[in-house]
mmCIF file of C-alpha atoms and ligand atoms in Angstrom:
data_model
loop_
_atom_site.group_PDB
_atom_site.id
_atom_site.type_symbol
_atom_site.label_atom_id
_atom_site.label_comp_id
_atom_site.label_asym_id
_atom_site.label_seq_id
_atom_site.Cartn_x
_atom_site.Cartn_y
_atom_site.Cartn_z
ATOM 1 C CA MET A 1 15.123 9.253 -1.160
ATOM 2 C CA ALA A 2 13.092 10.526 1.844
ATOM 3 C CA SER A 3 14.922 8.982 5.344
ATOM 4 C CA ASN A 4 12.299 6.192 5.296
ATOM 5 C CA GLY A 5 13.611 5.075 2.388
ATOM 6 C CA VAL A 6 10.623 6.168 -0.037
ATOM 7 C CA VAL A 7 11.890 8.019 -3.189
ATOM 8 C CA THR A 8 10.551 11.377 -3.628
ATOM 9 C CA VAL A 9 11.961 12.173 -7.121
ATOM 10 C CA TYR A 10 10.379 10.985 -10.112
ATOM 11 C CA GLY A 11 9.527 11.921 -13.681
ATOM 12 C CA ASN A 12 11.064 12.264 -17.156
ATOM 13 C CA GLY A 13 10.058 15.760 -17.286
ATOM 14 C CA ALA A 14 10.986 19.389 -15.954
ATOM 15 C CA ILE A 15 8.741 19.976 -12.542
ATOM 16 C CA SER A 16 6.640 22.727 -14.104
ATOM 17 C CA ASP A 17 5.558 19.921 -16.616
ATOM 18 C CA PRO A 18 1.460 19.124 -15.393
ATOM 19 C CA MET A 19 2.567 15.581 -16.728
ATOM 20 C CA LYS A 20 5.215 15.258 -14.243
ATOM 21 C CA SER A 21 3.306 16.600 -11.407
ATOM 22 C CA SER A 22 0.250 13.929 -12.316
ATOM 23 C CA TYR A 23 2.756 10.976 -12.530
ATOM 24 C CA ALA A 24 4.146 12.094 -9.375
ATOM 25 C CA VAL A 25 1.219 11.825 -7.622
ATOM 26 C CA LYS A 26 0.582 8.327 -9.057
ATOM 27 C CA VAL A 27 3.910 7.362 -8.195
ATOM 28 C CA GLY A 28 3.260 8.480 -4.507
ATOM 29 C CA LEU A 29 -0.565 6.512 -4.625
ATOM 30 C CA ALA A 30 1.921 3.187 -5.404
ATOM 31 C CA GLN A 31 4.081 3.605 -2.870
ATOM 32 C CA MET A 32 1.149 3.881 -0.211
ATOM 33 C CA LEU A 33 0.918 0.162 -0.825
ATOM 34 C CA ARG A 34 4.805 -0.262 0.499
ATOM 35 C CA GLY A 35 5.254 -3.553 2.659
ATOM 36 C CA GLY A 36 1.816 -5.019 1.721
ATOM 37 C CA VAL A 37 0.687 -8.280 -0.082
ATOM 38 C CA ILE A 38 -1.702 -7.706 -3.265
ATOM 39 C CA MET A 39 -3.880 -10.475 -3.525
ATOM 40 C CA ASP A 40 -5.634 -11.697 -6.874
ATOM 41 C CA VAL A 41 -9.587 -12.151 -6.787
ATOM 42 C CA VAL A 42 -12.163 -12.859 -8.914
ATOM 43 C CA ASN A 43 -14.919 -12.366 -7.078
ATOM 44 C CA ALA A 44 -16.458 -10.579 -4.286
ATOM 45 C CA GLU A 45 -16.027 -13.023 -1.586
ATOM 46 C CA GLN A 46 -12.704 -13.513 -2.303
ATOM 47 C CA ALA A 47 -12.141 -9.996 -2.579
ATOM 48 C CA ARG A 48 -13.397 -10.216 1.412
ATOM 49 C CA ILE A 49 -11.450 -13.045 2.493
ATOM 50 C CA ALA A 50 -8.128 -10.844 1.035
ATOM 51 C CA GLU A 51 -8.927 -7.941 2.591
ATOM 52 C CA GLU A 52 -9.913 -9.794 6.177
ATOM 53 C CA ALA A 53 -6.413 -11.421 6.056
ATOM 54 C CA GLY A 54 -4.828 -8.123 5.904
ATOM 55 C CA ALA A 55 -3.876 -7.369 1.693
ATOM 56 C CA THR A 56 -3.139 -3.838 1.229
ATOM 57 C CA ALA A 57 -5.111 -4.125 -2.234
ATOM 58 C CA VAL A 58 -7.079 -6.814 -4.605
ATOM 59 C CA MET A 59 -6.586 -7.570 -8.177
ATOM 60 C CA ALA A 60 -9.623 -8.312 -9.971
ATOM 61 C CA LEU A 61 -8.818 -10.279 -12.969
ATOM 62 C CA GLU A 62 -11.475 -13.002 -15.021
ATOM 63 C CA ARG A 63 -9.392 -16.315 -13.584
ATOM 64 C CA VAL A 64 -6.831 -16.834 -11.179
ATOM 65 C CA PRO A 65 -3.413 -17.506 -13.269
ATOM 66 C CA ALA A 66 -3.139 -20.921 -12.642
ATOM 67 C CA ASP A 67 -6.571 -21.427 -14.022
ATOM 68 C CA ILE A 68 -5.802 -19.429 -17.084
ATOM 69 C CA ARG A 69 -2.660 -21.793 -17.860
ATOM 70 C CA ALA A 70 -4.872 -24.897 -17.192
ATOM 71 C CA GLU A 71 -8.064 -23.508 -19.078
ATOM 72 C CA GLY A 72 -6.120 -21.739 -22.139
ATOM 73 C CA GLY A 73 -8.128 -19.761 -24.226
ATOM 74 C CA VAL A 74 -7.959 -15.762 -24.644
ATOM 75 C CA ALA A 75 -7.681 -13.535 -20.856
ATOM 76 C CA ARG A 76 -9.405 -10.598 -20.917
ATOM 77 C CA MET A 77 -10.008 -7.841 -18.256
ATOM 78 C CA SER A 78 -12.731 -8.913 -15.962
ATOM 79 C CA ASP A 79 -16.300 -8.106 -16.366
ATOM 80 C CA PRO A 80 -16.573 -4.790 -15.175
ATOM 81 C CA GLY A 81 -19.835 -5.425 -13.286
ATOM 82 C CA LEU A 82 -18.137 -7.813 -11.484
ATOM 83 C CA ILE A 83 -15.507 -5.570 -10.651
ATOM 84 C CA LYS A 84 -17.601 -2.881 -9.807
ATOM 85 C CA GLU A 85 -19.249 -5.580 -7.192
ATOM 86 C CA ILE A 86 -15.638 -6.117 -5.906
ATOM 87 C CA LYS A 87 -15.072 -2.492 -5.241
ATOM 88 C CA ASN A 88 -18.369 -2.334 -3.441
ATOM 89 C CA ALA A 89 -17.177 -5.462 -1.367
ATOM 90 C CA VAL A 90 -14.007 -4.153 0.206
ATOM 91 C CA THR A 91 -12.533 -0.833 1.545
ATOM 92 C CA ILE A 92 -8.838 -1.414 0.522
ATOM 93 C CA PRO A 93 -7.841 -0.239 -3.280
ATOM 94 C CA VAL A 94 -8.732 -2.364 -6.084
ATOM 95 C CA MET A 95 -6.609 -3.079 -9.143
ATOM 96 C CA ALA A 96 -7.828 -4.600 -12.433
ATOM 97 C CA LYS A 97 -5.772 -6.299 -15.241
ATOM 98 C CA ALA A 98 -5.866 -5.119 -18.729
ATOM 99 C CA ARG A 99 -4.276 -7.037 -21.676
ATOM 100 C CA ILE A 100 -0.900 -5.323 -23.039
ATOM 101 C CA GLY A 101 -1.462 -2.824 -25.506
ATOM 102 C CA HIS A 102 -5.502 -2.803 -25.029
ATOM 103 C CA PHE A 103 -5.893 0.773 -24.156
ATOM 104 C CA VAL A 104 -9.321 0.402 -24.703
ATOM 105 C CA GLU A 105 -9.784 -2.449 -21.576
ATOM 106 C CA ALA A 106 -7.470 0.708 -19.857
ATOM 107 C CA GLN A 107 -10.050 3.418 -20.676
ATOM 108 C CA VAL A 108 -13.097 0.961 -19.314
ATOM 109 C CA LEU A 109 -11.394 0.435 -16.145
ATOM 110 C CA GLU A 110 -10.676 3.940 -15.658
ATOM 111 C CA ALA A 111 -13.899 4.921 -16.570
ATOM 112 C CA ILE A 112 -15.712 2.387 -13.644
ATOM 113 C CA GLY A 113 -12.997 3.837 -10.727
ATOM 114 C CA VAL A 114 -10.553 1.005 -10.287
ATOM 115 C CA ASP A 115 -7.571 2.593 -8.304
ATOM 116 C CA TYR A 116 -4.580 0.986 -10.236
ATOM 117 C CA ILE A 117 -4.475 -0.789 -13.784
ATOM 118 C CA ASP A 118 -2.139 -3.613 -14.061
ATOM 119 C CA GLU A 119 -1.333 -4.020 -17.789
ATOM 120 C CA SER A 120 -0.588 -7.623 -17.155
ATOM 121 C CA GLU A 121 1.383 -10.211 -19.459
ATOM 122 C CA VAL A 122 -1.004 -12.884 -17.522
ATOM 123 C CA LEU A 123 -3.743 -12.124 -20.061
ATOM 124 C CA THR A 124 -3.567 -12.601 -23.668
ATOM 125 C CA PRO A 125 -1.314 -9.671 -25.407
ATOM 126 C CA ALA A 126 -3.758 -7.178 -27.078
ATOM 127 C CA ASP A 127 -0.888 -5.711 -29.117
ATOM 128 C CA ASP A 128 2.482 -7.890 -29.488
ATOM 129 C CA VAL A 129 4.161 -4.616 -30.335
ATOM 130 C CA ASN A 130 3.196 -1.689 -28.139
ATOM 131 C CA HIS A 131 2.589 -1.394 -24.484
ATOM 132 C CA ILE A 132 0.107 1.084 -23.338
ATOM 133 C CA ASN A 133 0.567 5.024 -23.439
ATOM 134 C CA LYS A 134 -0.221 5.081 -19.498
ATOM 135 C CA HIS A 135 0.737 8.985 -19.310
ATOM 136 C CA ASN A 136 -2.590 9.404 -21.155
ATOM 137 C CA PHE A 137 -4.256 8.192 -17.651
ATOM 138 C CA ARG A 138 -5.266 9.244 -14.820
ATOM 139 C CA ILE A 139 -4.646 6.675 -12.271
ATOM 140 C CA PRO A 140 -1.536 4.832 -11.654
ATOM 141 C CA PHE A 141 -0.231 1.519 -13.854
ATOM 142 C CA VAL A 142 1.652 -1.178 -12.482
ATOM 143 C CA CYS A 143 3.688 -3.088 -15.318
ATOM 144 C CA GLY A 144 6.079 -6.318 -14.798
ATOM 145 C CA CYS A 145 9.560 -6.970 -16.204
ATOM 146 C CA ARG A 146 12.142 -9.607 -16.188
ATOM 147 C CA ASN A 147 15.405 -7.018 -16.193
ATOM 148 C CA LEU A 148 16.431 -3.254 -15.447
ATOM 149 C CA GLY A 149 15.705 -2.484 -18.821
ATOM 150 C CA GLU A 150 12.296 -3.756 -19.509
ATOM 151 C CA ALA A 151 11.396 -1.908 -15.914
ATOM 152 C CA LEU A 152 12.711 1.614 -17.235
ATOM 153 C CA ARG A 153 10.763 1.123 -20.451
ATOM 154 C CA ARG A 154 7.583 0.698 -18.851
ATOM 155 C CA ILE A 155 8.414 3.607 -16.504
ATOM 156 C CA ALA A 156 9.187 5.772 -19.593
ATOM 157 C CA GLU A 157 5.867 4.599 -21.047
ATOM 158 C CA GLY A 158 4.070 6.068 -17.572
ATOM 159 C CA ALA A 159 4.034 3.235 -14.894
ATOM 160 C CA ALA A 160 3.846 4.187 -11.589
ATOM 161 C CA MET A 161 4.464 0.566 -10.183
ATOM 162 C CA ILE A 162 6.751 -2.372 -11.486
ATOM 163 C CA ARG A 163 6.775 -5.800 -10.455
ATOM 164 C CA THR A 164 8.939 -8.696 -11.322
ATOM 165 C CA LYS A 165 7.096 -10.967 -13.627
ATOM 166 C CA GLY A 166 8.063 -14.273 -12.348
ATOM 167 C CA GLU A 167 6.137 -16.999 -13.615
ATOM 168 C CA ALA A 168 2.607 -16.559 -12.515
ATOM 169 C CA GLY A 169 0.163 -19.573 -11.976
ATOM 170 C CA THR A 170 3.214 -21.887 -11.462
ATOM 171 C CA GLY A 171 3.190 -22.065 -7.695
ATOM 172 C CA ASN A 172 6.899 -22.162 -8.343
ATOM 173 C CA VAL A 173 9.144 -19.319 -6.985
ATOM 174 C CA VAL A 174 12.183 -19.558 -8.973
ATOM 175 C CA GLU A 175 11.135 -17.209 -11.490
ATOM 176 C CA ALA A 176 10.204 -14.786 -9.228
ATOM 177 C CA VAL A 177 13.971 -14.888 -7.685
ATOM 178 C CA ARG A 178 15.379 -14.826 -11.040
ATOM 179 C CA HIS A 179 13.771 -11.508 -11.942
ATOM 180 C CA VAL A 180 14.320 -10.070 -9.171
ATOM 181 C CA ARG A 181 18.010 -10.853 -8.964
ATOM 182 C CA SER A 182 18.134 -9.815 -12.352
ATOM 183 C CA VAL A 183 16.915 -5.996 -11.441
ATOM 184 C CA LEU A 184 18.664 -5.836 -8.287
ATOM 185 C CA GLY A 185 21.980 -7.133 -9.486
ATOM 186 C CA GLU A 186 21.604 -4.615 -12.565
ATOM 187 C CA ILE A 187 20.983 -2.019 -10.116
ATOM 188 C CA ARG A 188 24.028 -2.739 -8.340
ATOM 189 C CA ARG A 189 26.267 -2.904 -11.254
ATOM 190 C CA LEU A 190 25.125 0.372 -12.624
ATOM 191 C CA GLN A 191 26.060 1.930 -9.090
ATOM 192 C CA SER A 192 29.572 0.421 -9.617
ATOM 193 C CA LEU A 193 29.893 2.622 -13.086
ATOM 194 C CA ASP A 194 31.282 6.326 -13.420
ATOM 195 C CA ASP A 195 29.490 8.398 -14.950
ATOM 196 C CA ASP A 196 30.569 8.712 -18.528
ATOM 197 C CA GLU A 197 30.014 5.007 -18.608
ATOM 198 C CA VAL A 198 26.089 5.393 -17.863
ATOM 199 C CA PHE A 199 25.180 6.365 -21.467
ATOM 200 C CA THR A 200 26.846 2.895 -22.527
ATOM 201 C CA PHE A 201 24.935 1.132 -19.908
ATOM 202 C CA ALA A 202 21.746 2.655 -21.038
ATOM 203 C CA LYS A 203 22.270 1.765 -24.656
ATOM 204 C CA GLU A 204 23.064 -1.671 -23.771
ATOM 205 C CA ILE A 205 20.016 -2.344 -21.445
ATOM 206 C CA ALA A 206 17.679 -0.220 -23.891
ATOM 207 C CA ALA A 207 16.502 1.811 -21.386
ATOM 208 C CA PRO A 208 16.338 6.074 -21.413
ATOM 209 C CA TYR A 209 19.534 7.593 -20.143
ATOM 210 C CA GLU A 210 17.596 10.053 -17.884
ATOM 211 C CA LEU A 211 15.607 6.972 -16.071
ATOM 212 C CA VAL A 212 19.013 5.203 -16.084
ATOM 213 C CA ARG A 213 21.147 8.041 -14.618
ATOM 214 C CA GLN A 214 18.419 8.805 -12.105
ATOM 215 C CA THR A 215 17.986 4.925 -10.970
ATOM 216 C CA LYS A 216 22.024 5.138 -10.261
ATOM 217 C CA GLN A 217 21.754 8.283 -8.244
ATOM 218 C CA LEU A 218 18.439 6.496 -6.100
ATOM 219 C CA GLY A 219 20.257 3.331 -5.569
ATOM 220 C CA ARG A 220 17.195 1.604 -6.824
ATOM 221 C CA LEU A 221 13.959 1.773 -9.037
ATOM 222 C CA PRO A 222 12.253 5.245 -9.128
ATOM 223 C CA VAL A 223 8.977 3.995 -8.549
ATOM 224 C CA VAL A 224 7.995 0.808 -5.881
ATOM 225 C CA ASN A 225 8.986 -2.627 -7.196
ATOM 226 C CA PHE A 226 6.709 -5.593 -5.789
ATOM 227 C CA ALA A 227 7.568 -9.240 -6.685
ATOM 228 C CA ALA A 228 4.883 -11.725 -8.831
ATOM 229 C CA GLY A 229 4.384 -14.721 -10.246
ATOM 230 C CA GLY A 230 4.884 -17.973 -8.167
ATOM 231 C CA VAL A 231 4.726 -17.070 -4.641
ATOM 232 C CA ALA A 232 2.973 -19.794 -3.121
ATOM 233 C CA THR A 233 4.146 -19.994 0.688
ATOM 234 C CA PRO A 234 4.851 -17.196 3.404
ATOM 235 C CA ALA A 235 8.471 -18.265 3.085
ATOM 236 C CA ASP A 236 7.960 -17.485 -0.482
ATOM 237 C CA ALA A 237 6.677 -14.293 0.136
ATOM 238 C CA ALA A 238 9.379 -13.661 2.998
ATOM 239 C CA MET A 239 12.765 -14.326 0.946
ATOM 240 C CA MET A 240 11.175 -11.816 -2.078
ATOM 241 C CA MET A 241 11.190 -9.016 0.831
ATOM 242 C CA GLN A 242 14.850 -9.794 1.808
ATOM 243 C CA LEU A 243 15.843 -9.844 -1.415
ATOM 244 C CA GLY A 244 14.709 -6.560 -1.422
ATOM 245 C CA CYS A 245 11.347 -6.052 -2.710
ATOM 246 C CA ASP A 246 8.895 -3.375 -1.388
ATOM 247 C CA GLY A 247 5.744 -6.000 -1.356
ATOM 248 C CA VAL A 248 4.322 -9.055 -2.875
ATOM 249 C CA PHE A 249 1.549 -10.152 -5.204
ATOM 250 C CA VAL A 250 0.295 -13.499 -4.663
ATOM 251 C CA GLY A 251 -2.569 -14.846 -6.847
ATOM 252 C CA SER A 252 -2.875 -18.528 -7.361
ATOM 253 C CA GLY A 253 -0.955 -19.583 -4.359
ATOM 254 C CA ILE A 254 -3.566 -18.375 -1.923
ATOM 255 C CA PHE A 255 -7.424 -19.763 -4.196
ATOM 256 C CA LYS A 256 -5.700 -22.483 -5.227
ATOM 257 C CA SER A 257 -4.467 -23.699 -1.733
ATOM 258 C CA GLY A 258 -6.539 -25.899 0.769
ATOM 259 C CA ASN A 259 -7.547 -22.963 3.067
ATOM 260 C CA PRO A 260 -7.109 -20.168 1.393
ATOM 261 C CA ALA A 261 -8.410 -17.799 4.374
ATOM 262 C CA GLN A 262 -5.251 -18.937 6.657
ATOM 263 C CA ARG A 263 -2.759 -19.057 3.975
ATOM 264 C CA ALA A 264 -3.367 -15.350 3.143
ATOM 265 C CA SER A 265 -3.384 -14.063 6.417
ATOM 266 C CA ALA A 266 -0.098 -15.892 7.009
ATOM 267 C CA ILE A 267 1.706 -14.843 3.719
ATOM 268 C CA VAL A 268 0.980 -11.362 5.354
ATOM 269 C CA SER A 269 2.143 -11.555 8.381
ATOM 270 C CA ALA A 270 5.378 -13.220 6.409
ATOM 271 C CA VAL A 271 6.050 -9.876 4.751
ATOM 272 C CA THR A 272 5.457 -7.910 7.529
ATOM 273 C CA HIS A 273 7.570 -9.848 9.645
ATOM 274 C CA PHE A 274 10.044 -10.897 6.708
ATOM 275 C CA ASN A 275 13.222 -10.814 8.853
ATOM 276 C CA ASP A 276 11.765 -13.081 11.705
ATOM 277 C CA PRO A 277 11.821 -16.847 10.952
ATOM 278 C CA SER A 278 10.053 -17.925 13.950
ATOM 279 C CA VAL A 279 7.251 -15.671 12.931
ATOM 280 C CA ILE A 280 7.495 -17.078 9.626
ATOM 281 C CA ALA A 281 7.719 -20.586 11.128
ATOM 282 C CA ASP A 282 4.731 -19.951 13.683
ATOM 283 C CA VAL A 283 2.391 -18.994 10.520
ATOM 284 C CA SER A 284 3.607 -21.769 8.316
ATOM 285 C CA CYS A 285 2.443 -24.353 10.520
ATOM 286 C CA GLY A 286 -0.738 -26.218 9.697
ATOM 287 C CA LEU A 287 -1.779 -24.324 6.237
ATOM 288 C CA GLY A 288 -2.847 -27.024 4.636
ATOM 289 C CA GLU A 289 -2.334 -28.192 0.869
ATOM 290 C CA ALA A 290 -0.411 -25.849 -0.624
ATOM 291 C CA MET A 291 -1.409 -25.354 -4.754
ATOM 292 C CA VAL A 292 0.671 -27.867 -6.508
ATOM 293 C CA GLY A 293 3.077 -26.416 -8.694
ATOM 294 C CA ILE A 294 4.650 -26.555 -12.376
ATOM 295 C CA ASN A 295 8.006 -27.970 -12.726
ATOM 296 C CA LEU A 296 9.426 -24.934 -15.298
ATOM 297 C CA SER A 297 12.593 -27.625 -16.614
ATOM 298 C CA ASP A 298 9.543 -28.530 -18.697
ATOM 299 C CA LYS A 299 10.262 -26.803 -22.020
ATOM 300 C CA LYS A 300 6.546 -26.792 -22.934
ATOM 301 C CA VAL A 301 5.787 -24.797 -20.159
ATOM 302 C CA GLU A 302 4.058 -21.325 -21.628
ATOM 303 C CA ARG A 303 6.419 -18.584 -20.295
ATOM 304 C CA PHE A 304 3.788 -15.943 -19.617
ATOM 305 C CA ALA A 305 7.082 -13.644 -19.210
ATOM 306 C CA ALA A 306 8.377 -13.612 -22.472
ATOM 307 C CA ARG A 307 4.650 -12.234 -24.125
ATOM 308 C CA SER A 308 6.189 -8.583 -23.703
ATOM 309 C CA ASP A 309 9.619 -6.995 -23.423
HETATM 310 O O1 LIG B 401 -0.021 -10.684 -12.507
HETATM 311 C C1 LIG B 401 0.109 -10.467 -11.287
HETATM 312 C C2 LIG B 401 0.355 -9.401 -10.552
HETATM 313 O O2 LIG B 401 0.156 -8.365 -11.547
HETATM 314 C C3 LIG B 401 -0.374 -11.533 -10.421
HETATM 315 O O3 LIG B 401 -1.434 -10.818 -9.360
HETATM 316 C C4 LIG B 401 0.442 -12.505 -10.138
HETATM 317 O O4 LIG B 401 1.915 -12.953 -11.005
HETATM 318 C C5 LIG B 401 0.047 -13.933 -9.770
HETATM 319 O O5 LIG B 401 0.920 -14.974 -10.038
HETATM 320 P P1 LIG B 401 0.879 -16.182 -9.439
HETATM 321 O O6 LIG B 401 -0.919 -16.928 -9.163
HETATM 322 O O7 LIG B 401 1.517 -17.031 -9.538
HETATM 323 O O8 LIG B 401 0.228 -16.022 -7.750
#
């Protein structure tokens, strides 16, 4: 790890492997988002609001997760024309979502020049067995996880960035907290093992040994890890950072609130000053209505996070 805490050694192959050098570039690109807030947007106007508020990137999607939950139906990649409009409206990186396993949606997103692809459980999965082989693409992918094994399986497939899944569209941070604590807790447990025990640990979490070994050595995931799913307030966002995430995704929490521009900017300030409760207090004053959340103790609420493993 470099002195600034940024990880510099990645990949699964040898240094002379061309796949590895392109993978290292993708991982490096994702690292540039560290310390930032990535905001879901469904059109160019929302993208401009996000950029003005200080978002580090925007995520183009058909509907914010709260609307996907409310309206139901099949959620797919956004209209490529709309994504191009979003790209033209902002100077920050533009991410877009493809359905899990839908490698042709990913090809389309690559063809129109998005900066990152999110293979996302928030959309309706296209393949309930296989994820996209992300090594086949030039651009970086982000994928969701609930635990360390899932994170390392996605990295083995070529994900250059990880986000803990949380429960998108609920405005309820409880699952985001559970998933962050799970990943970071398993890394702490891994670090307490002696080297001979790592093989069995890798088998237990169903992850490739080499990535498990690297994670133990680095003391963290070998790619950046953002929190997502249910973050709705500046305090939620700062909590994710204090727990040890590299940044935060926020979707419904901003554009389903009473004052999206003000809330977006408050969440950016809270992530920048995540260790300063007085800043978090200041930016939390007079924010207007937060999104109405969903109580996750209701077993009937669909768990997007469980749509893939
Ligand atoms: O899937 C995502 C990250 O890629 C969404 O951006 C994120 O999970 C949004 O969730 P919410 O609407 O609860 O903020």
